[in-house]
CSV table of C-alpha atoms in Angstrom, one decimal:
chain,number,residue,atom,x,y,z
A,1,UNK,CA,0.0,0.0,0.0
A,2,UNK,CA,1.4,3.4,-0.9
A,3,UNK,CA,1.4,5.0,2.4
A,4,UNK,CA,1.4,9.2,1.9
A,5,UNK,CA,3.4,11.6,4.2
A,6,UNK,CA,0.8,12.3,6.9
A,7,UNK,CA,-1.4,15.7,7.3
A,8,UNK,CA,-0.3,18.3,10.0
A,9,UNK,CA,-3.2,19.3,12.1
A,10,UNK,CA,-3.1,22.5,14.1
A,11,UNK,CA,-6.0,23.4,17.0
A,12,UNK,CA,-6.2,26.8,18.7
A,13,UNK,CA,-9.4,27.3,21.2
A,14,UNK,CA,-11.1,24.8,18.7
A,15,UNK,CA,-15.0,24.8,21.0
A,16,UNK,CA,-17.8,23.3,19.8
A,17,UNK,CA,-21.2,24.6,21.9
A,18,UNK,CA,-24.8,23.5,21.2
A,19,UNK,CA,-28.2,24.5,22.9
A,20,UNK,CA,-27.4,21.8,25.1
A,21,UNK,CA,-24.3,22.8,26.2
A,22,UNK,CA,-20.5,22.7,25.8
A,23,UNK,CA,-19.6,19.6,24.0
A,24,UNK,CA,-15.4,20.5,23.9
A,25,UNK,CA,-13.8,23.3,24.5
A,26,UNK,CA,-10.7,25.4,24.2
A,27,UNK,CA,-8.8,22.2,22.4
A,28,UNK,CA,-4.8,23.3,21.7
A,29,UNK,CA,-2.7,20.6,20.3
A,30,UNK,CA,-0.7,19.9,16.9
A,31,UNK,CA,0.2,16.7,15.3
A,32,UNK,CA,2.4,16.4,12.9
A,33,UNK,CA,2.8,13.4,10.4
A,34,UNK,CA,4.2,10.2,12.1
A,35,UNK,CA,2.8,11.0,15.0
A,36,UNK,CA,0.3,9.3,17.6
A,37,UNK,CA,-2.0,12.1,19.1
A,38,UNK,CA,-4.6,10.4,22.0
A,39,UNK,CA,-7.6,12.3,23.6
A,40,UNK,CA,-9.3,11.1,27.2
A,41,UNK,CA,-12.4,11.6,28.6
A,42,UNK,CA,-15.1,9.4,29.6
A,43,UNK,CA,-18.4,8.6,27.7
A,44,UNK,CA,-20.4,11.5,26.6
A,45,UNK,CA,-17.2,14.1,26.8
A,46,UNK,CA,-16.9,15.0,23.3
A,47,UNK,CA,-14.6,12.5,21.7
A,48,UNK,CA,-16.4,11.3,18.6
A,49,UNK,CA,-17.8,14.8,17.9
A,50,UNK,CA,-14.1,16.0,18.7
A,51,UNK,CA,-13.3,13.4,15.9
A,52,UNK,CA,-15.6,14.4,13.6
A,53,UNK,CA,-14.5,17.4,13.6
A,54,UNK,CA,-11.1,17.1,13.0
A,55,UNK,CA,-11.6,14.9,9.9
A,56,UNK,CA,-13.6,17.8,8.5
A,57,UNK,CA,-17.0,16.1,9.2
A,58,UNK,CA,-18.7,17.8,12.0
A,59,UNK,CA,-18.8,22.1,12.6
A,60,UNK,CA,-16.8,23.6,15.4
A,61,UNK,CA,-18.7,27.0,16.7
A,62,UNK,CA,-15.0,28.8,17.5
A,63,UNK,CA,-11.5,28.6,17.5
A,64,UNK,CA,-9.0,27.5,14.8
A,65,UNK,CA,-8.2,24.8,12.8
A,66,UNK,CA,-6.2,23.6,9.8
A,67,UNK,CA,-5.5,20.0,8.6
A,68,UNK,CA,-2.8,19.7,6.3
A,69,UNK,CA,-2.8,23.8,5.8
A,70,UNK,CA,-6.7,23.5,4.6
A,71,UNK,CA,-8.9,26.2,7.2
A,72,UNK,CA,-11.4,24.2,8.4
A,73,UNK,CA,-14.7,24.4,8.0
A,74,UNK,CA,-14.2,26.4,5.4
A,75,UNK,CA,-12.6,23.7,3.4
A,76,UNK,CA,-14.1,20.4,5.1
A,77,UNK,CA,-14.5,19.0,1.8
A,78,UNK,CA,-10.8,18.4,1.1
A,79,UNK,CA,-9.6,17.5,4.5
A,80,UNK,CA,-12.7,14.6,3.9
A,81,UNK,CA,-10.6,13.9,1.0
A,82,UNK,CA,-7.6,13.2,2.9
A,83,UNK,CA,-9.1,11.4,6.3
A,84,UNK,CA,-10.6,8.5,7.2
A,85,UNK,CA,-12.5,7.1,10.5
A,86,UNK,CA,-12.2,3.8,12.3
A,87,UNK,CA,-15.1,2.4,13.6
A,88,UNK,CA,-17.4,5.1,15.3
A,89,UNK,CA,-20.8,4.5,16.7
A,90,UNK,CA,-23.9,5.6,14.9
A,91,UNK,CA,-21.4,6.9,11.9
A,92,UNK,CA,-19.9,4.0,10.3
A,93,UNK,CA,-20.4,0.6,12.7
A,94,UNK,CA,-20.2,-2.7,11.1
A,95,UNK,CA,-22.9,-4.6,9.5
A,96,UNK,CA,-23.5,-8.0,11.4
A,97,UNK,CA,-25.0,-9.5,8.3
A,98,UNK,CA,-22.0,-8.7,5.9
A,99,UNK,CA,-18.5,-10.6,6.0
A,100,UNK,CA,-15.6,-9.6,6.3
A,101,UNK,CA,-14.8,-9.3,2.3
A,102,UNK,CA,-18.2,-7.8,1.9
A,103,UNK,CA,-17.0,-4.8,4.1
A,104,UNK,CA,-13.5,-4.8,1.7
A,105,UNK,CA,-15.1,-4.4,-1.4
A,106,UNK,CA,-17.8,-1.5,-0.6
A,107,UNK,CA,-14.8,0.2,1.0
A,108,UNK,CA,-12.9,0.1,-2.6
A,109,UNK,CA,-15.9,1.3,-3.9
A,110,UNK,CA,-16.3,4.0,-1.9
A,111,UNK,CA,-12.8,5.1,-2.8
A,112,UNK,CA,-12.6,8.4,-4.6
A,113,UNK,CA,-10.3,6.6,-7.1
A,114,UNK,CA,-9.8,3.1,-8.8
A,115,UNK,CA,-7.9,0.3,-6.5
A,116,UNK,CA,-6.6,-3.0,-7.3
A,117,UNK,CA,-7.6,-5.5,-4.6
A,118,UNK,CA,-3.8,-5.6,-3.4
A,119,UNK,CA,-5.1,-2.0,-1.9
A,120,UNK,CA,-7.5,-4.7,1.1
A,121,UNK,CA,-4.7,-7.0,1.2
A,122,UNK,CA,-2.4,-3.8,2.2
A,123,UNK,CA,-5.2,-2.5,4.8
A,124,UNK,CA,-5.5,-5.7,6.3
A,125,UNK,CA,-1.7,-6.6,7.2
A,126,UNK,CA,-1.4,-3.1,8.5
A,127,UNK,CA,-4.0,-3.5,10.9
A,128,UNK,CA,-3.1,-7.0,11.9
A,129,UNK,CA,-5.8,-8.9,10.0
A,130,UNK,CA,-3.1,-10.3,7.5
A,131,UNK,CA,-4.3,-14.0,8.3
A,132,UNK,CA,-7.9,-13.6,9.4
A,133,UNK,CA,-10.2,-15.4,6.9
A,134,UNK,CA,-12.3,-12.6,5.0
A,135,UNK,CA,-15.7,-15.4,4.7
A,136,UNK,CA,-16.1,-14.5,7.9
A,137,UNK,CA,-19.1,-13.0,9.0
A,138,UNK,CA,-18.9,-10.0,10.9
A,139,UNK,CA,-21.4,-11.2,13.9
A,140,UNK,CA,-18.2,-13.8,14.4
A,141,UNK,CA,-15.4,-11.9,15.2
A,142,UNK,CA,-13.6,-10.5,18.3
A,143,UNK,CA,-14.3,-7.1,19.7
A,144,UNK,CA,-10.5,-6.4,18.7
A,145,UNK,CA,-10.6,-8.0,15.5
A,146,UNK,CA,-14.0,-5.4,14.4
A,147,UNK,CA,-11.9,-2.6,15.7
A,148,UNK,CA,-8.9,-4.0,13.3
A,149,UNK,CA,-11.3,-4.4,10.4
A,150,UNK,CA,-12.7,-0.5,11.4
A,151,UNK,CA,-9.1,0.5,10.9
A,152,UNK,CA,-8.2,-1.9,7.4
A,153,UNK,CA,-11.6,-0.5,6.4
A,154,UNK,CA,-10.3,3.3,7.0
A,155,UNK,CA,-6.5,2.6,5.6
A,156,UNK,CA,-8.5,1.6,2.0
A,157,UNK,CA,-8.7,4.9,1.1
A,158,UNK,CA,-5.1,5.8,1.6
A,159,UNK,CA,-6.0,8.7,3.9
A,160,UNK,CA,-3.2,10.9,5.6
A,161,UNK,CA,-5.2,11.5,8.6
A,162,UNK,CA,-6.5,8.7,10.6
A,163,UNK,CA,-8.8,9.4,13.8
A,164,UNK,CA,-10.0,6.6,15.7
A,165,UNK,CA,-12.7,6.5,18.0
A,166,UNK,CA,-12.9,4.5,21.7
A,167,UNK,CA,-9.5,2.1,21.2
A,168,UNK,CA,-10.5,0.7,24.3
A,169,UNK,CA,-13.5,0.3,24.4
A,170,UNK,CA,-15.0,-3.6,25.0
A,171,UNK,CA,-11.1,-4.6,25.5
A,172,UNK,CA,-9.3,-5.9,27.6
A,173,UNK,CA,-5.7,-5.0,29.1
A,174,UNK,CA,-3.9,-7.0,26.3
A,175,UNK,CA,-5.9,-6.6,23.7
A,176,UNK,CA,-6.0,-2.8,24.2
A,177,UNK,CA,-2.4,-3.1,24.0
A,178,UNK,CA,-2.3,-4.9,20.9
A,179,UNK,CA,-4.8,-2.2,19.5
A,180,UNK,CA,-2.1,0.8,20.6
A,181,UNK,CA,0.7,-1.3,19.1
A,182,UNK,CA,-1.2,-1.0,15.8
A,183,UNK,CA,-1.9,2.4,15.8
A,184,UNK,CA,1.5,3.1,17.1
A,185,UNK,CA,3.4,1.4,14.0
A,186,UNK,CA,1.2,3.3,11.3
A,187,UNK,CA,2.2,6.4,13.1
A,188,UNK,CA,5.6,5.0,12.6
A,189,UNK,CA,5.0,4.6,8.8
A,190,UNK,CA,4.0,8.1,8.4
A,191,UNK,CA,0.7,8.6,8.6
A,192,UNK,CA,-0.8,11.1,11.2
A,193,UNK,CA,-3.4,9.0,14.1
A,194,UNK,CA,-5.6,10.8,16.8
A,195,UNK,CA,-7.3,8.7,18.8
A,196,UNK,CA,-9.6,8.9,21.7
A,197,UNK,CA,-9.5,6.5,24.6
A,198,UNK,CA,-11.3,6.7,28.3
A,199,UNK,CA,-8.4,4.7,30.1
A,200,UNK,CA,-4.9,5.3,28.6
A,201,UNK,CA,-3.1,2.8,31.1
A,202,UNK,CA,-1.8,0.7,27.9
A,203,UNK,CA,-0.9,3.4,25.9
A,204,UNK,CA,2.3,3.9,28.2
A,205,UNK,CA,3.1,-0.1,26.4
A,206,UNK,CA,3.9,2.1,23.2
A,207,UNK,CA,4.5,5.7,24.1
A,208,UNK,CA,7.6,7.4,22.9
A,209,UNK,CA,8.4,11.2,21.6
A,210,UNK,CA,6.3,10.7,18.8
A,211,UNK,CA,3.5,10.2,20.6
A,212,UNK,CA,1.4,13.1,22.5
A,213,UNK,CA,-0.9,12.4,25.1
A,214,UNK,CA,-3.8,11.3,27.1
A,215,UNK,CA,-4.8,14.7,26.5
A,216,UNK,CA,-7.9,15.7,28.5
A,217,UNK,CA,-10.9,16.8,26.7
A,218,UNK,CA,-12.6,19.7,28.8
A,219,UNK,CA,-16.4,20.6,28.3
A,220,UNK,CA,-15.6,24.0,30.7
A,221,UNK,CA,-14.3,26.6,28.7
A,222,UNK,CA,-10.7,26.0,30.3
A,223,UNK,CA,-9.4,24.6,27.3
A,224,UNK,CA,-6.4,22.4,26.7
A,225,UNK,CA,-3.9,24.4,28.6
A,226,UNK,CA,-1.4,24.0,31.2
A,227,UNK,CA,-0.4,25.7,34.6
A,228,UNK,CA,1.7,28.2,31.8
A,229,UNK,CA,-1.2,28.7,29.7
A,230,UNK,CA,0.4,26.7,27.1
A,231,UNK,CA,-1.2,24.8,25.2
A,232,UNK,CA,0.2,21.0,23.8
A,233,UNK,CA,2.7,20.2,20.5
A,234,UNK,CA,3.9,17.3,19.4
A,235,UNK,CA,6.5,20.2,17.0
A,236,UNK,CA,7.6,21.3,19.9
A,237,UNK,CA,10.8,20.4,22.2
A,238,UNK,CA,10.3,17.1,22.8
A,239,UNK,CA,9.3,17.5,27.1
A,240,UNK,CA,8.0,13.4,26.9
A,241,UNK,CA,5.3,12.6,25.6
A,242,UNK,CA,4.0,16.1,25.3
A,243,UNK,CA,5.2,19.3,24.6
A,244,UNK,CA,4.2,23.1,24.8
A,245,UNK,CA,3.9,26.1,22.6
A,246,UNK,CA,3.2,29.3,23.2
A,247,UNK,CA,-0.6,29.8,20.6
A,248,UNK,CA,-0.4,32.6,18.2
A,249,UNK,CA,-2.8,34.3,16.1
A,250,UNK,CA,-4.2,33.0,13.3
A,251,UNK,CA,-7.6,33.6,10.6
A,252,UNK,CA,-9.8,32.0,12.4
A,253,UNK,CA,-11.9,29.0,10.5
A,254,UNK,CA,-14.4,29.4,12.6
A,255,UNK,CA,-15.7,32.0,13.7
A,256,UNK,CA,-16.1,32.3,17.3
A,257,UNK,CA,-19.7,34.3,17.7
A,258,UNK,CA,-20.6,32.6,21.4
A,259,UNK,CA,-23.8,31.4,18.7
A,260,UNK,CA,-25.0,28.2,20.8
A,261,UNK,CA,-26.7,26.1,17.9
A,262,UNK,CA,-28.1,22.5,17.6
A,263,UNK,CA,-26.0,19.4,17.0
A,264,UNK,CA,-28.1,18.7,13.8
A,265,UNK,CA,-27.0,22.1,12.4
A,266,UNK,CA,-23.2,20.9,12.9
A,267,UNK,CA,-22.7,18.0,10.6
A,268,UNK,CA,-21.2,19.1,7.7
A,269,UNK,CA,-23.3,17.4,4.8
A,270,UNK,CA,-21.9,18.8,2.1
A,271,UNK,CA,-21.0,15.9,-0.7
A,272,UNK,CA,-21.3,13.3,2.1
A,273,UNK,CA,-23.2,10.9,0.1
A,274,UNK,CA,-19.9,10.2,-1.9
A,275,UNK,CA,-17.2,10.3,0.1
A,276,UNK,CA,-15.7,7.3,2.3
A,277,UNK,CA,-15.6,7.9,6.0
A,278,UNK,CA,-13.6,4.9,6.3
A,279,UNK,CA,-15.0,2.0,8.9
A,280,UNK,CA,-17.8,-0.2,8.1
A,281,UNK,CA,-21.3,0.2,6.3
A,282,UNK,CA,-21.4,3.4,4.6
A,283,UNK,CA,-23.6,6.2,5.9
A,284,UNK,CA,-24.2,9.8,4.9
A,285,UNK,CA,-22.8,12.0,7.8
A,286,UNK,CA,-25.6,13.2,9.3
């Protein structure tokens, strides 16, 4: 599989507010290509909409944010060109009824350009599925093996931007260890991975300076920074796992008005019906 220099994604104050409430706020970080970036917070604090919105699917209502030097949402469209999503509930999940090489041939087809099957075989080895036997019907596999297959069924579309939602979610110690290990080595490879997890214990198993995090997502207007007022960088000097920089100015891609609107209003539609969000069954994003 032709693996593609990752895309650099850069958040300043990125907030997303509805009539309900804050669902993140303030969120500082970049990630550069060949790097592991990993967001924490438990159910219901913002991680799949954080996602979403990175990948150019979902509206923020303030802050900045480019992906790969595209403003965002401004130009949602191309960043959807270069991303892709694991598995994420009510988005993309798997369909029981399909197996496994069901799944890998509506993914190529949902590929904005031809592929030759070797494009699957590719996917699969890079997300450890190299020897699982593609008759197999979805209902039958492992909790880790569907995440793998949400993360082959991503890696299809040769995206530069990777997000992948709950990596620990229905797994255990080892397997969740297994799961960073994967993500960790196409990080390695080049490609650009934020993930969201709600316990980060085995992502210590595979942390090194390219990887940046548990960062906390905050639903209380105090954003992502530090006792400094930093915010986080994986470009920065290498401090660990994290690192600081000091936020500049920028054109804002959204702009921040303090308008609290509804969730429906925030999913970015536009030319949905074509595009591949990676992961299984393909739905329209909204």
């Amino acid at each position: 599989m032709r693996r593609a220099t990752g895309a650099r994604v850069h958040a300043e104050g990125v907030t997303l507010t509805t009539r309900e409430g804050p669902v993140y706020t303030g969120v500082d970080f970049t990630a550069r290509p060949g790097t592991l970036t990993v967001f924490q917070a438990d159910s219901g604090g913002g991680r799949s909409a954080l996602l979403l919105t990175l990948s150019g699917r979902m509206k923020p209502t303030g802050g900045t944010l480019h992906v790969d030097g595209y403003t965002l949402p401004k130009q949602a469209r191309k960043v959807r060109r270069i991303s892709a999503l694991g598995l994420m509930d009510d988005v993309n999940a798997l369909d029981e009824r399909l197996r496994v090489s069901e799944h890998l041939s509506e993914a190529r087809l949902l590929r904005l350009r031809p592929s030759a099957r070797s494009v699957s075989d590719a996917a699969m080895s890079a997300a450890g599925l190299a020897d699982l036997d593609r008759r197999t019907m979805v209902k039958e596999l492992s909790m880790l093996e569907r995440r793998r297959l949400g993360v082959a069924l991503a890696l299809v579309s040769e995206p530069r931007l990777l997000v992948v939602d709950n990596v620990d979610s229905g797994l255990n110690d080892e397997h969740q260890a297994r799961m960073w290990r994967s993500l960790k080595d196409l990080a390695d490879e080049g490609l650009t991975v934020i993930a969201t997890c709600a316990d980060s214990r085995e992502l210590d198993t595979v942390a090194d300076q390219d990887t940046q995090g548990p960062l906390p997502i905050r639903q209380d207007g105090s954003g992502g920074k530090d006792e400094t007022g930093n915010g986080t960088d994986a470009d920065s000097t290498d401090t660990g796992s994290t690192g600081t920089h000091n936020a500049g100015t920028h054109d804002s891609g959204a702009e921040d008005t303090g308008q609290v609107i509804g969730i429906d209003e925030l999913l970015d539609r536009e030319g949905s019906a074509t595009e591949n969000t990676g992961g299984g069954a393909h739905r329209e994003d909204s």
